[in-house]
Amino acid sequence: MNICKTVEDVRALSTAWHKEGKTIGLVPTMGYLHDGHASLMDIAHRHADKIIVSVFVNPTQFGPNEDLDKYPRDFERDQAVCEAHGVDAIFYPTPQLMYAPDFSTWVHEDSLSQLMCGQSRPIHFRGVCTVCTKLFNISLCDVAVFGKKDAQQALIIRRMVRDLNMPLQIVLAPLVREADGLAMSSRNKYLSAEEHQRALSISKGIFAAQKRYEEGERNADALKRILTESIQKGEGQIDYVVLMDQDTLRPIEQIDRPALLACAAFFGKTRLIDNVFLE
Ligand code: PAF
């Protein structure tokens, strides 16, 4: 497995692979890899011949009061996970390499980014779109895989790729849960045992709402209420519970098209997100 620390290193590999007629799949990550990331790598193998994983805690997607400095990092462990999942190369740049001191060009998706996480994290998706554009350009990937756990991010990236005619395919991969139901996230590490137990109220609410949907409930308020009440029972502090059109991310009242039930809530200082695609 190659560890590439410069743009030139990755480009040399990608160019050689393309010359051999191989396709390249990118799995963008911020490291501290868990089974959810591993599943993205496995899915990437189904869509491309060579797999690159980027490990980069992207500073521009963190707001001033967010957890950039204490975001968990463990590159040795990340290497082992990538090795075990047949990854061909890791791109592991420094912030200085990715952002010149006078960096001044941004990619900003203007519609889907306004809602949900965009309301409490105003610069977040500008940072995500910008870094993903850079990673696509650096890796020369043909396919990139994003998890449905970060549903809004995945839908924004898909929109950006369509709007800017970027020459790659975006694959959305299923959300992966811990055995007890909690959606996998690097941030789960911040939860105390007691907060973890209470945070299960999110997945319980998601499962209960999904069951009601499968039984025929199509009223958005009814499904949102199930999730809200469950999180409240777990004493989570709700940031949002929304039911949106999957394409526009605008709220809907009756589910008559592919929809997304999504939430964000704090347990202690940790902000967790979860969702279910209703289609
Ligand atoms: O989902 C993430 O880990 C990040 O937002 C991403 C896509 C790697 C961009 O920094």
PDB file of C-alpha atoms and ligand atoms in Angstrom:
ATOM      1  CA  MET A   1       0.000   0.000   0.000  1.00  0.00           C
ATOM      2  CA  ASN A   2       1.351   3.422  -0.989  1.00  0.00           C
ATOM      3  CA  ILE A   3       1.348   6.329   1.475  1.00  0.00           C
ATOM      4  CA  CYS A   4       1.258   9.557  -0.538  1.00  0.00           C
ATOM      5  CA  LYS A   5       1.999  12.811   1.220  1.00  0.00           C
ATOM      6  CA  THR A   6       2.152  15.093  -1.807  1.00  0.00           C
ATOM      7  CA  VAL A   7      -0.099  15.887  -4.751  1.00  0.00           C
ATOM      8  CA  GLU A   8       2.659  14.731  -7.114  1.00  0.00           C
ATOM      9  CA  ASP A   9       2.851  11.301  -5.416  1.00  0.00           C
ATOM     10  CA  VAL A  10      -0.882  10.651  -5.870  1.00  0.00           C
ATOM     11  CA  ARG A  11      -0.972  12.025  -9.413  1.00  0.00           C
ATOM     12  CA  ALA A  12       1.966   9.821 -10.463  1.00  0.00           C
ATOM     13  CA  LEU A  13       0.119   6.728  -9.204  1.00  0.00           C
ATOM     14  CA  SER A  14      -3.239   7.712 -10.677  1.00  0.00           C
ATOM     15  CA  THR A  15      -1.757   8.606 -14.039  1.00  0.00           C
ATOM     16  CA  ALA A  16       0.067   5.272 -14.207  1.00  0.00           C
ATOM     17  CA  TRP A  17      -3.118   3.383 -13.255  1.00  0.00           C
ATOM     18  CA  HIS A  18      -5.168   5.218 -15.867  1.00  0.00           C
ATOM     19  CA  LYS A  19      -2.492   4.399 -18.495  1.00  0.00           C
ATOM     20  CA  GLU A  20      -2.939   0.721 -17.585  1.00  0.00           C
ATOM     21  CA  GLY A  21      -6.684   1.141 -18.184  1.00  0.00           C
ATOM     22  CA  LYS A  22      -7.574   0.903 -14.471  1.00  0.00           C
ATOM     23  CA  THR A  23     -10.348   2.932 -12.872  1.00  0.00           C
ATOM     24  CA  ILE A  24      -9.817   4.746  -9.572  1.00  0.00           C
ATOM     25  CA  GLY A  25     -12.176   4.916  -6.605  1.00  0.00           C
ATOM     26  CA  LEU A  26     -11.734   7.525  -3.864  1.00  0.00           C
ATOM     27  CA  VAL A  27     -13.004   7.216  -0.287  1.00  0.00           C
ATOM     28  CA  PRO A  28     -12.610  10.653   1.330  1.00  0.00           C
ATOM     29  CA  THR A  29     -12.266  10.469   5.148  1.00  0.00           C
ATOM     30  CA  MET A  30     -11.037  12.469   8.094  1.00  0.00           C
ATOM     31  CA  GLY A  31      -9.346   9.380   9.535  1.00  0.00           C
ATOM     32  CA  TYR A  32      -9.954   7.612  12.845  1.00  0.00           C
ATOM     33  CA  LEU A  33     -11.434   4.923  10.661  1.00  0.00           C
ATOM     34  CA  HIS A  34     -14.200   2.610  11.868  1.00  0.00           C
ATOM     35  CA  ASP A  35     -16.300  -0.158  10.322  1.00  0.00           C
ATOM     36  CA  GLY A  36     -18.468   2.432   8.569  1.00  0.00           C
ATOM     37  CA  HIS A  37     -15.408   3.682   6.646  1.00  0.00           C
ATOM     38  CA  ALA A  38     -14.308   0.093   6.010  1.00  0.00           C
ATOM     39  CA  SER A  39     -17.683  -0.607   4.381  1.00  0.00           C
ATOM     40  CA  LEU A  40     -17.112   2.387   2.055  1.00  0.00           C
ATOM     41  CA  MET A  41     -13.768   0.861   1.004  1.00  0.00           C
ATOM     42  CA  ASP A  42     -15.425  -2.510   0.331  1.00  0.00           C
ATOM     43  CA  ILE A  43     -18.108  -0.801  -1.762  1.00  0.00           C
ATOM     44  CA  ALA A  44     -15.456   1.214  -3.631  1.00  0.00           C
ATOM     45  CA  HIS A  45     -13.825  -2.078  -4.706  1.00  0.00           C
ATOM     46  CA  ARG A  46     -17.083  -3.007  -6.487  1.00  0.00           C
ATOM     47  CA  HIS A  47     -16.939   0.177  -8.561  1.00  0.00           C
ATOM     48  CA  ALA A  48     -13.229   0.691  -9.329  1.00  0.00           C
ATOM     49  CA  ASP A  49      -9.979  -1.236  -9.867  1.00  0.00           C
ATOM     50  CA  LYS A  50      -7.744   0.832  -7.593  1.00  0.00           C
ATOM     51  CA  ILE A  51      -8.777   2.435  -4.299  1.00  0.00           C
ATOM     52  CA  ILE A  52      -7.395   5.598  -2.735  1.00  0.00           C
ATOM     53  CA  VAL A  53      -8.439   6.629   0.791  1.00  0.00           C
ATOM     54  CA  SER A  54      -7.753  10.219   1.798  1.00  0.00           C
ATOM     55  CA  VAL A  55      -7.093  10.848   5.485  1.00  0.00           C
ATOM     56  CA  PHE A  56      -7.320  14.568   6.162  1.00  0.00           C
ATOM     57  CA  VAL A  57      -8.988  16.427   9.022  1.00  0.00           C
ATOM     58  CA  ASN A  58     -10.141  19.344   6.933  1.00  0.00           C
ATOM     59  CA  PRO A  59      -9.879  22.575   8.963  1.00  0.00           C
ATOM     60  CA  THR A  60     -12.114  24.619   6.666  1.00  0.00           C
ATOM     61  CA  GLN A  61     -15.246  22.630   7.501  1.00  0.00           C
ATOM     62  CA  PHE A  62     -14.974  23.314  11.247  1.00  0.00           C
ATOM     63  CA  GLY A  63     -16.480  26.461  12.754  1.00  0.00           C
ATOM     64  CA  PRO A  64     -14.525  28.519  15.322  1.00  0.00           C
ATOM     65  CA  ASN A  65     -16.171  26.796  18.313  1.00  0.00           C
ATOM     66  CA  GLU A  66     -16.110  23.264  16.923  1.00  0.00           C
ATOM     67  CA  ASP A  67     -13.882  20.296  17.711  1.00  0.00           C
ATOM     68  CA  LEU A  68     -11.037  20.668  15.143  1.00  0.00           C
ATOM     69  CA  ASP A  69      -8.219  20.445  17.704  1.00  0.00           C
ATOM     70  CA  LYS A  70      -9.630  17.539  19.614  1.00  0.00           C
ATOM     71  CA  TYR A  71     -10.952  15.640  16.580  1.00  0.00           C
ATOM     72  CA  PRO A  72      -9.602  12.067  17.122  1.00  0.00           C
ATOM     73  CA  ARG A  73      -6.561  11.019  15.078  1.00  0.00           C
ATOM     74  CA  ASP A  74      -4.681   7.699  14.869  1.00  0.00           C
ATOM     75  CA  PHE A  75      -2.845   7.317  11.574  1.00  0.00           C
ATOM     76  CA  GLU A  76      -1.185   3.990  12.463  1.00  0.00           C
ATOM     77  CA  ARG A  77      -4.548   2.408  13.123  1.00  0.00           C
ATOM     78  CA  ASP A  78      -5.961   4.004   9.943  1.00  0.00           C
ATOM     79  CA  GLN A  79      -3.153   2.414   7.934  1.00  0.00           C
ATOM     80  CA  ALA A  80      -3.973  -1.005   9.397  1.00  0.00           C
ATOM     81  CA  VAL A  81      -7.693  -0.630   8.519  1.00  0.00           C
ATOM     82  CA  CYS A  82      -6.834   0.414   4.944  1.00  0.00           C
ATOM     83  CA  GLU A  83      -4.352  -2.442   4.569  1.00  0.00           C
ATOM     84  CA  ALA A  84      -6.951  -4.946   5.802  1.00  0.00           C
ATOM     85  CA  HIS A  85      -9.450  -3.673   3.236  1.00  0.00           C
ATOM     86  CA  GLY A  86      -7.162  -3.888   0.217  1.00  0.00           C
ATOM     87  CA  VAL A  87      -6.665  -0.142  -0.232  1.00  0.00           C
ATOM     88  CA  ASP A  88      -4.003   0.675  -2.834  1.00  0.00           C
ATOM     89  CA  ALA A  89      -2.976   4.116  -1.601  1.00  0.00           C
ATOM     90  CA  ILE A  90      -3.605   6.531   1.253  1.00  0.00           C
ATOM     91  CA  PHE A  91      -3.405  10.252   0.570  1.00  0.00           C
ATOM     92  CA  TYR A  92      -2.278  11.846   3.836  1.00  0.00           C
ATOM     93  CA  PRO A  93      -1.603  15.544   3.260  1.00  0.00           C
ATOM     94  CA  THR A  94      -0.887  18.299   5.785  1.00  0.00           C
ATOM     95  CA  PRO A  95      -3.191  21.344   6.087  1.00  0.00           C
ATOM     96  CA  GLN A  96      -0.292  23.467   4.714  1.00  0.00           C
ATOM     97  CA  LEU A  97      -0.184  21.322   1.581  1.00  0.00           C
ATOM     98  CA  MET A  98      -3.937  21.598   1.033  1.00  0.00           C
ATOM     99  CA  TYR A  99      -4.301  25.302   1.849  1.00  0.00           C
ATOM    100  CA  ALA A 100      -1.715  27.849   0.716  1.00  0.00           C
ATOM    101  CA  PRO A 101      -1.420  30.817   3.110  1.00  0.00           C
ATOM    102  CA  ASP A 102      -3.214  33.002   0.537  1.00  0.00           C
ATOM    103  CA  PHE A 103      -5.824  30.356  -0.415  1.00  0.00           C
ATOM    104  CA  SER A 104      -8.898  32.216  -1.679  1.00  0.00           C
ATOM    105  CA  THR A 105     -10.988  29.973  -3.961  1.00  0.00           C
ATOM    106  CA  TRP A 106     -14.090  28.262  -2.578  1.00  0.00           C
ATOM    107  CA  VAL A 107     -16.782  25.925  -3.894  1.00  0.00           C
ATOM    108  CA  HIS A 108     -20.161  26.802  -2.426  1.00  0.00           C
ATOM    109  CA  GLU A 109     -23.364  24.875  -3.079  1.00  0.00           C
ATOM    110  CA  ASP A 110     -26.099  27.392  -2.567  1.00  0.00           C
ATOM    111  CA  SER A 111     -29.365  25.557  -1.946  1.00  0.00           C
ATOM    112  CA  LEU A 112     -29.145  22.212  -0.124  1.00  0.00           C
ATOM    113  CA  SER A 113     -26.437  23.634   2.159  1.00  0.00           C
ATOM    114  CA  GLN A 114     -28.764  26.229   3.704  1.00  0.00           C
ATOM    115  CA  LEU A 115     -30.824  23.817   5.795  1.00  0.00           C
ATOM    116  CA  MET A 116     -30.386  21.184   8.487  1.00  0.00           C
ATOM    117  CA  CYS A 117     -26.700  21.071   9.530  1.00  0.00           C
ATOM    118  CA  GLY A 118     -26.062  24.184   7.422  1.00  0.00           C
ATOM    119  CA  GLN A 119     -28.131  26.298   9.843  1.00  0.00           C
ATOM    120  CA  SER A 120     -26.059  25.541  12.920  1.00  0.00           C
ATOM    121  CA  ARG A 121     -22.777  25.053  10.965  1.00  0.00           C
ATOM    122  CA  PRO A 122     -22.831  27.934   8.434  1.00  0.00           C
ATOM    123  CA  ILE A 123     -19.380  27.398   6.832  1.00  0.00           C
ATOM    124  CA  HIS A 124     -19.346  23.617   7.072  1.00  0.00           C
ATOM    125  CA  PHE A 125     -20.540  22.629   3.599  1.00  0.00           C
ATOM    126  CA  ARG A 126     -18.426  25.269   1.859  1.00  0.00           C
ATOM    127  CA  GLY A 127     -15.406  23.577   3.478  1.00  0.00           C
ATOM    128  CA  VAL A 128     -16.655  20.106   2.508  1.00  0.00           C
ATOM    129  CA  CYS A 129     -17.380  21.061  -1.122  1.00  0.00           C
ATOM    130  CA  THR A 130     -14.033  22.813  -1.469  1.00  0.00           C
ATOM    131  CA  VAL A 131     -11.960  19.995  -0.007  1.00  0.00           C
ATOM    132  CA  CYS A 132     -13.848  17.316  -1.967  1.00  0.00           C
ATOM    133  CA  THR A 133     -13.278  19.241  -5.203  1.00  0.00           C
ATOM    134  CA  LYS A 134      -9.581  19.388  -4.379  1.00  0.00           C
ATOM    135  CA  LEU A 135      -9.488  15.671  -3.517  1.00  0.00           C
ATOM    136  CA  PHE A 136     -11.278  14.762  -6.769  1.00  0.00           C
ATOM    137  CA  ASN A 137      -8.829  16.911  -8.759  1.00  0.00           C
ATOM    138  CA  ILE A 138      -5.783  15.567  -6.942  1.00  0.00           C
ATOM    139  CA  SER A 139      -6.729  11.874  -7.074  1.00  0.00           C
ATOM    140  CA  LEU A 140      -8.140  11.954 -10.637  1.00  0.00           C
ATOM    141  CA  CYS A 141     -10.749   9.479  -9.348  1.00  0.00           C
ATOM    142  CA  ASP A 142     -13.480   8.037 -11.562  1.00  0.00           C
ATOM    143  CA  VAL A 143     -15.753   7.196  -8.623  1.00  0.00           C
ATOM    144  CA  ALA A 144     -16.058   8.552  -5.077  1.00  0.00           C
ATOM    145  CA  VAL A 145     -17.970   6.828  -2.284  1.00  0.00           C
ATOM    146  CA  PHE A 146     -19.881   8.731   0.425  1.00  0.00           C
ATOM    147  CA  GLY A 147     -21.855   7.258   3.322  1.00  0.00           C
ATOM    148  CA  LYS A 148     -25.579   7.879   3.728  1.00  0.00           C
ATOM    149  CA  LYS A 149     -24.888   8.520   7.436  1.00  0.00           C
ATOM    150  CA  ASP A 150     -23.919  12.054   6.355  1.00  0.00           C
ATOM    151  CA  ALA A 151     -26.949  12.203   4.092  1.00  0.00           C
ATOM    152  CA  GLN A 152     -26.965  15.952   3.562  1.00  0.00           C
ATOM    153  CA  GLN A 153     -23.257  15.954   2.713  1.00  0.00           C
ATOM    154  CA  ALA A 154     -23.703  13.075   0.250  1.00  0.00           C
ATOM    155  CA  LEU A 155     -26.638  14.794  -1.499  1.00  0.00           C
ATOM    156  CA  ILE A 156     -24.764  18.116  -1.679  1.00  0.00           C
ATOM    157  CA  ILE A 157     -21.695  16.450  -3.197  1.00  0.00           C
ATOM    158  CA  ARG A 158     -23.879  14.661  -5.729  1.00  0.00           C
ATOM    159  CA  ARG A 159     -25.486  17.996  -6.646  1.00  0.00           C
ATOM    160  CA  MET A 160     -22.083  19.730  -6.898  1.00  0.00           C
ATOM    161  CA  VAL A 161     -20.720  17.023  -9.218  1.00  0.00           C
ATOM    162  CA  ARG A 162     -23.807  17.339 -11.424  1.00  0.00           C
ATOM    163  CA  ASP A 163     -23.845  21.148 -11.442  1.00  0.00           C
ATOM    164  CA  LEU A 164     -20.119  21.534 -12.182  1.00  0.00           C
ATOM    165  CA  ASN A 165     -19.932  18.611 -14.660  1.00  0.00           C
ATOM    166  CA  MET A 166     -17.198  16.927 -12.677  1.00  0.00           C
ATOM    167  CA  PRO A 167     -16.108  13.780 -14.534  1.00  0.00           C
ATOM    168  CA  LEU A 168     -16.769  11.220 -11.812  1.00  0.00           C
ATOM    169  CA  GLN A 169     -19.571   9.093 -10.421  1.00  0.00           C
ATOM    170  CA  ILE A 170     -20.790   9.496  -6.828  1.00  0.00           C
ATOM    171  CA  VAL A 171     -21.826   6.287  -5.072  1.00  0.00           C
ATOM    172  CA  LEU A 172     -23.931   6.513  -1.901  1.00  0.00           C
ATOM    173  CA  ALA A 173     -23.273   3.720   0.591  1.00  0.00           C
ATOM    174  CA  PRO A 174     -25.637   2.453   3.329  1.00  0.00           C
ATOM    175  CA  LEU A 175     -25.372   3.798   6.881  1.00  0.00           C
ATOM    176  CA  VAL A 176     -23.560   1.371   9.213  1.00  0.00           C
ATOM    177  CA  ARG A 177     -24.603   0.954  12.864  1.00  0.00           C
ATOM    178  CA  GLU A 178     -22.952  -0.356  16.009  1.00  0.00           C
ATOM    179  CA  ALA A 179     -24.436  -3.641  17.317  1.00  0.00           C
ATOM    180  CA  ASP A 180     -26.673  -1.631  19.691  1.00  0.00           C
ATOM    181  CA  GLY A 181     -28.056   0.576  16.879  1.00  0.00           C
ATOM    182  CA  LEU A 182     -26.030   3.788  17.279  1.00  0.00           C
ATOM    183  CA  ALA A 183     -24.960   5.137  13.864  1.00  0.00           C
ATOM    184  CA  MET A 184     -21.182   4.706  13.545  1.00  0.00           C
ATOM    185  CA  SER A 185     -19.209   7.923  13.835  1.00  0.00           C
ATOM    186  CA  SER A 186     -15.693   8.916  14.897  1.00  0.00           C
ATOM    187  CA  ARG A 187     -17.415  11.284  17.340  1.00  0.00           C
ATOM    188  CA  ASN A 188     -19.045   8.379  19.275  1.00  0.00           C
ATOM    189  CA  LYS A 189     -15.704   8.166  21.077  1.00  0.00           C
ATOM    190  CA  TYR A 190     -16.544  11.418  22.927  1.00  0.00           C
ATOM    191  CA  LEU A 191     -19.652   9.897  24.566  1.00  0.00           C
ATOM    192  CA  SER A 192     -19.491   8.704  28.173  1.00  0.00           C
ATOM    193  CA  ALA A 193     -21.069   5.281  28.811  1.00  0.00           C
ATOM    194  CA  GLU A 194     -24.152   7.003  30.199  1.00  0.00           C
ATOM    195  CA  GLU A 195     -24.433   9.398  27.210  1.00  0.00           C
ATOM    196  CA  HIS A 196     -23.989   6.465  24.823  1.00  0.00           C
ATOM    197  CA  GLN A 197     -26.933   4.670  26.457  1.00  0.00           C
ATOM    198  CA  ARG A 198     -29.109   7.788  26.215  1.00  0.00           C
ATOM    199  CA  ALA A 199     -27.995   8.386  22.595  1.00  0.00           C
ATOM    200  CA  LEU A 200     -29.576   5.064  21.625  1.00  0.00           C
ATOM    201  CA  SER A 201     -32.865   6.980  21.826  1.00  0.00           C
ATOM    202  CA  ILE A 202     -31.935   8.366  18.375  1.00  0.00           C
ATOM    203  CA  SER A 203     -31.709   5.023  16.594  1.00  0.00           C
ATOM    204  CA  LYS A 204     -34.717   3.707  18.532  1.00  0.00           C
ATOM    205  CA  GLY A 205     -36.706   6.699  17.262  1.00  0.00           C
ATOM    206  CA  ILE A 206     -35.413   6.198  13.717  1.00  0.00           C
ATOM    207  CA  PHE A 207     -36.371   2.495  13.747  1.00  0.00           C
ATOM    208  CA  ALA A 208     -39.817   3.219  15.232  1.00  0.00           C
ATOM    209  CA  ALA A 209     -40.531   5.913  12.621  1.00  0.00           C
ATOM    210  CA  GLN A 210     -39.296   3.663   9.819  1.00  0.00           C
ATOM    211  CA  LYS A 211     -41.602   0.867  11.031  1.00  0.00           C
ATOM    212  CA  ARG A 212     -44.580   3.237  11.058  1.00  0.00           C
ATOM    213  CA  TYR A 213     -43.665   4.381   7.534  1.00  0.00           C
ATOM    214  CA  GLU A 214     -43.489   0.746   6.381  1.00  0.00           C
ATOM    215  CA  GLU A 215     -46.926   0.180   7.945  1.00  0.00           C
ATOM    216  CA  GLY A 216     -48.280   2.956   5.734  1.00  0.00           C
ATOM    217  CA  GLU A 217     -47.938   6.219   7.698  1.00  0.00           C
ATOM    218  CA  ARG A 218     -47.259   9.065   5.235  1.00  0.00           C
ATOM    219  CA  ASN A 219     -47.805  12.094   7.448  1.00  0.00           C
ATOM    220  CA  ALA A 220     -44.492  13.877   8.106  1.00  0.00           C
ATOM    221  CA  ASP A 221     -45.522  15.344  11.465  1.00  0.00           C
ATOM    222  CA  ALA A 222     -46.506  11.920  12.789  1.00  0.00           C
ATOM    223  CA  LEU A 223     -43.128  10.428  11.853  1.00  0.00           C
ATOM    224  CA  LYS A 224     -41.158  13.432  13.140  1.00  0.00           C
ATOM    225  CA  ARG A 225     -43.083  13.232  16.436  1.00  0.00           C
ATOM    226  CA  ILE A 226     -42.022   9.615  16.966  1.00  0.00           C
ATOM    227  CA  LEU A 227     -38.352  10.536  16.538  1.00  0.00           C
ATOM    228  CA  THR A 228     -38.610  13.742  18.591  1.00  0.00           C
ATOM    229  CA  GLU A 229     -40.310  12.024  21.511  1.00  0.00           C
ATOM    230  CA  SER A 230     -37.754   9.238  21.536  1.00  0.00           C
ATOM    231  CA  ILE A 231     -34.796  11.691  21.660  1.00  0.00           C
ATOM    232  CA  GLN A 232     -36.545  13.711  24.352  1.00  0.00           C
ATOM    233  CA  LYS A 233     -36.996  10.515  26.375  1.00  0.00           C
ATOM    234  CA  GLY A 234     -33.217  10.018  26.129  1.00  0.00           C
ATOM    235  CA  GLU A 235     -32.775  13.629  27.310  1.00  0.00           C
ATOM    236  CA  GLY A 236     -30.955  14.613  24.132  1.00  0.00           C
ATOM    237  CA  GLN A 237     -30.893  18.288  23.169  1.00  0.00           C
ATOM    238  CA  ILE A 238     -32.432  18.398  19.707  1.00  0.00           C
ATOM    239  CA  ASP A 239     -30.806  20.574  17.040  1.00  0.00           C
ATOM    240  CA  TYR A 240     -33.293  19.520  14.353  1.00  0.00           C
ATOM    241  CA  VAL A 241     -35.720  16.767  13.370  1.00  0.00           C
ATOM    242  CA  VAL A 242     -36.779  17.162   9.748  1.00  0.00           C
ATOM    243  CA  LEU A 243     -38.562  15.282   7.016  1.00  0.00           C
ATOM    244  CA  MET A 244     -37.456  16.433   3.591  1.00  0.00           C
ATOM    245  CA  ASP A 245     -37.749  15.764  -0.098  1.00  0.00           C
ATOM    246  CA  GLN A 246     -34.595  13.756  -0.906  1.00  0.00           C
ATOM    247  CA  ASP A 247     -33.826  15.799  -3.992  1.00  0.00           C
ATOM    248  CA  THR A 248     -34.434  19.374  -2.832  1.00  0.00           C
ATOM    249  CA  LEU A 249     -34.047  18.908   0.946  1.00  0.00           C
ATOM    250  CA  ARG A 250     -37.149  21.059   1.371  1.00  0.00           C
ATOM    251  CA  PRO A 251     -39.642  20.009   4.081  1.00  0.00           C
ATOM    252  CA  ILE A 252     -42.663  17.983   2.997  1.00  0.00           C
ATOM    253  CA  GLU A 253     -45.940  17.379   4.798  1.00  0.00           C
ATOM    254  CA  GLN A 254     -47.065  14.174   3.103  1.00  0.00           C
ATOM    255  CA  ILE A 255     -44.608  11.596   1.795  1.00  0.00           C
ATOM    256  CA  ASP A 256     -45.466  11.147  -1.866  1.00  0.00           C
ATOM    257  CA  ARG A 257     -41.867  11.039  -3.217  1.00  0.00           C
ATOM    258  CA  PRO A 258     -38.468   9.798  -1.987  1.00  0.00           C
ATOM    259  CA  ALA A 259     -37.946  11.407   1.427  1.00  0.00           C
ATOM    260  CA  LEU A 260     -35.381  11.668   4.187  1.00  0.00           C
ATOM    261  CA  LEU A 261     -36.123  11.701   7.917  1.00  0.00           C
ATOM    262  CA  ALA A 262     -33.060  13.183   9.622  1.00  0.00           C
ATOM    263  CA  CYS A 263     -32.027  14.555  12.980  1.00  0.00           C
ATOM    264  CA  ALA A 264     -29.155  16.089  14.901  1.00  0.00           C
ATOM    265  CA  ALA A 265     -29.019  16.106  18.701  1.00  0.00           C
ATOM    266  CA  PHE A 266     -26.513  16.757  21.464  1.00  0.00           C
ATOM    267  CA  PHE A 267     -25.753  14.260  24.190  1.00  0.00           C
ATOM    268  CA  GLY A 268     -23.499  16.142  26.555  1.00  0.00           C
ATOM    269  CA  LYS A 269     -21.210  18.154  24.269  1.00  0.00           C
ATOM    270  CA  THR A 270     -21.336  15.615  21.444  1.00  0.00           C
ATOM    271  CA  ARG A 271     -23.475  16.378  18.425  1.00  0.00           C
ATOM    272  CA  LEU A 272     -24.773  13.241  16.699  1.00  0.00           C
ATOM    273  CA  ILE A 273     -26.656  12.873  13.440  1.00  0.00           C
ATOM    274  CA  ASP A 274     -28.772  10.022  12.092  1.00  0.00           C
ATOM    275  CA  ASN A 275     -31.323   9.488   9.333  1.00  0.00           C
ATOM    276  CA  VAL A 276     -33.350   7.074   7.288  1.00  0.00           C
ATOM    277  CA  PHE A 277     -34.096   7.265   3.565  1.00  0.00           C
ATOM    278  CA  LEU A 278     -37.831   6.661   3.070  1.00  0.00           C
ATOM    279  CA  GLU A 279     -38.409   5.497  -0.484  1.00  0.00           C
TER     280      GLU A 279
HETATM  281  O1  PAF B   1     -17.389  12.983   5.901  1.00  0.00           O
HETATM  282  C1  PAF B   1     -16.224  13.335   6.135  1.00  0.00           C
HETATM  283  O2  PAF B   1     -15.459  12.650   6.816  1.00  0.00           O
HETATM  284  C2  PAF B   1     -15.724  14.675   5.594  1.00  0.00           C
HETATM  285  O3  PAF B   1     -16.728  15.630   5.609  1.00  0.00           O
HETATM  286  C3  PAF B   1     -15.084  14.556   4.196  1.00  0.00           C
HETATM  287  C4  PAF B   1     -16.083  14.109   3.146  1.00  0.00           C
HETATM  288  C5  PAF B   1     -13.926  13.584   4.244  1.00  0.00           C
HETATM  289  C6  PAF B   1     -14.539  15.927   3.758  1.00  0.00           C
HETATM  290  O4  PAF B   1     -13.574  16.391   4.641  1.00  0.00           O
END
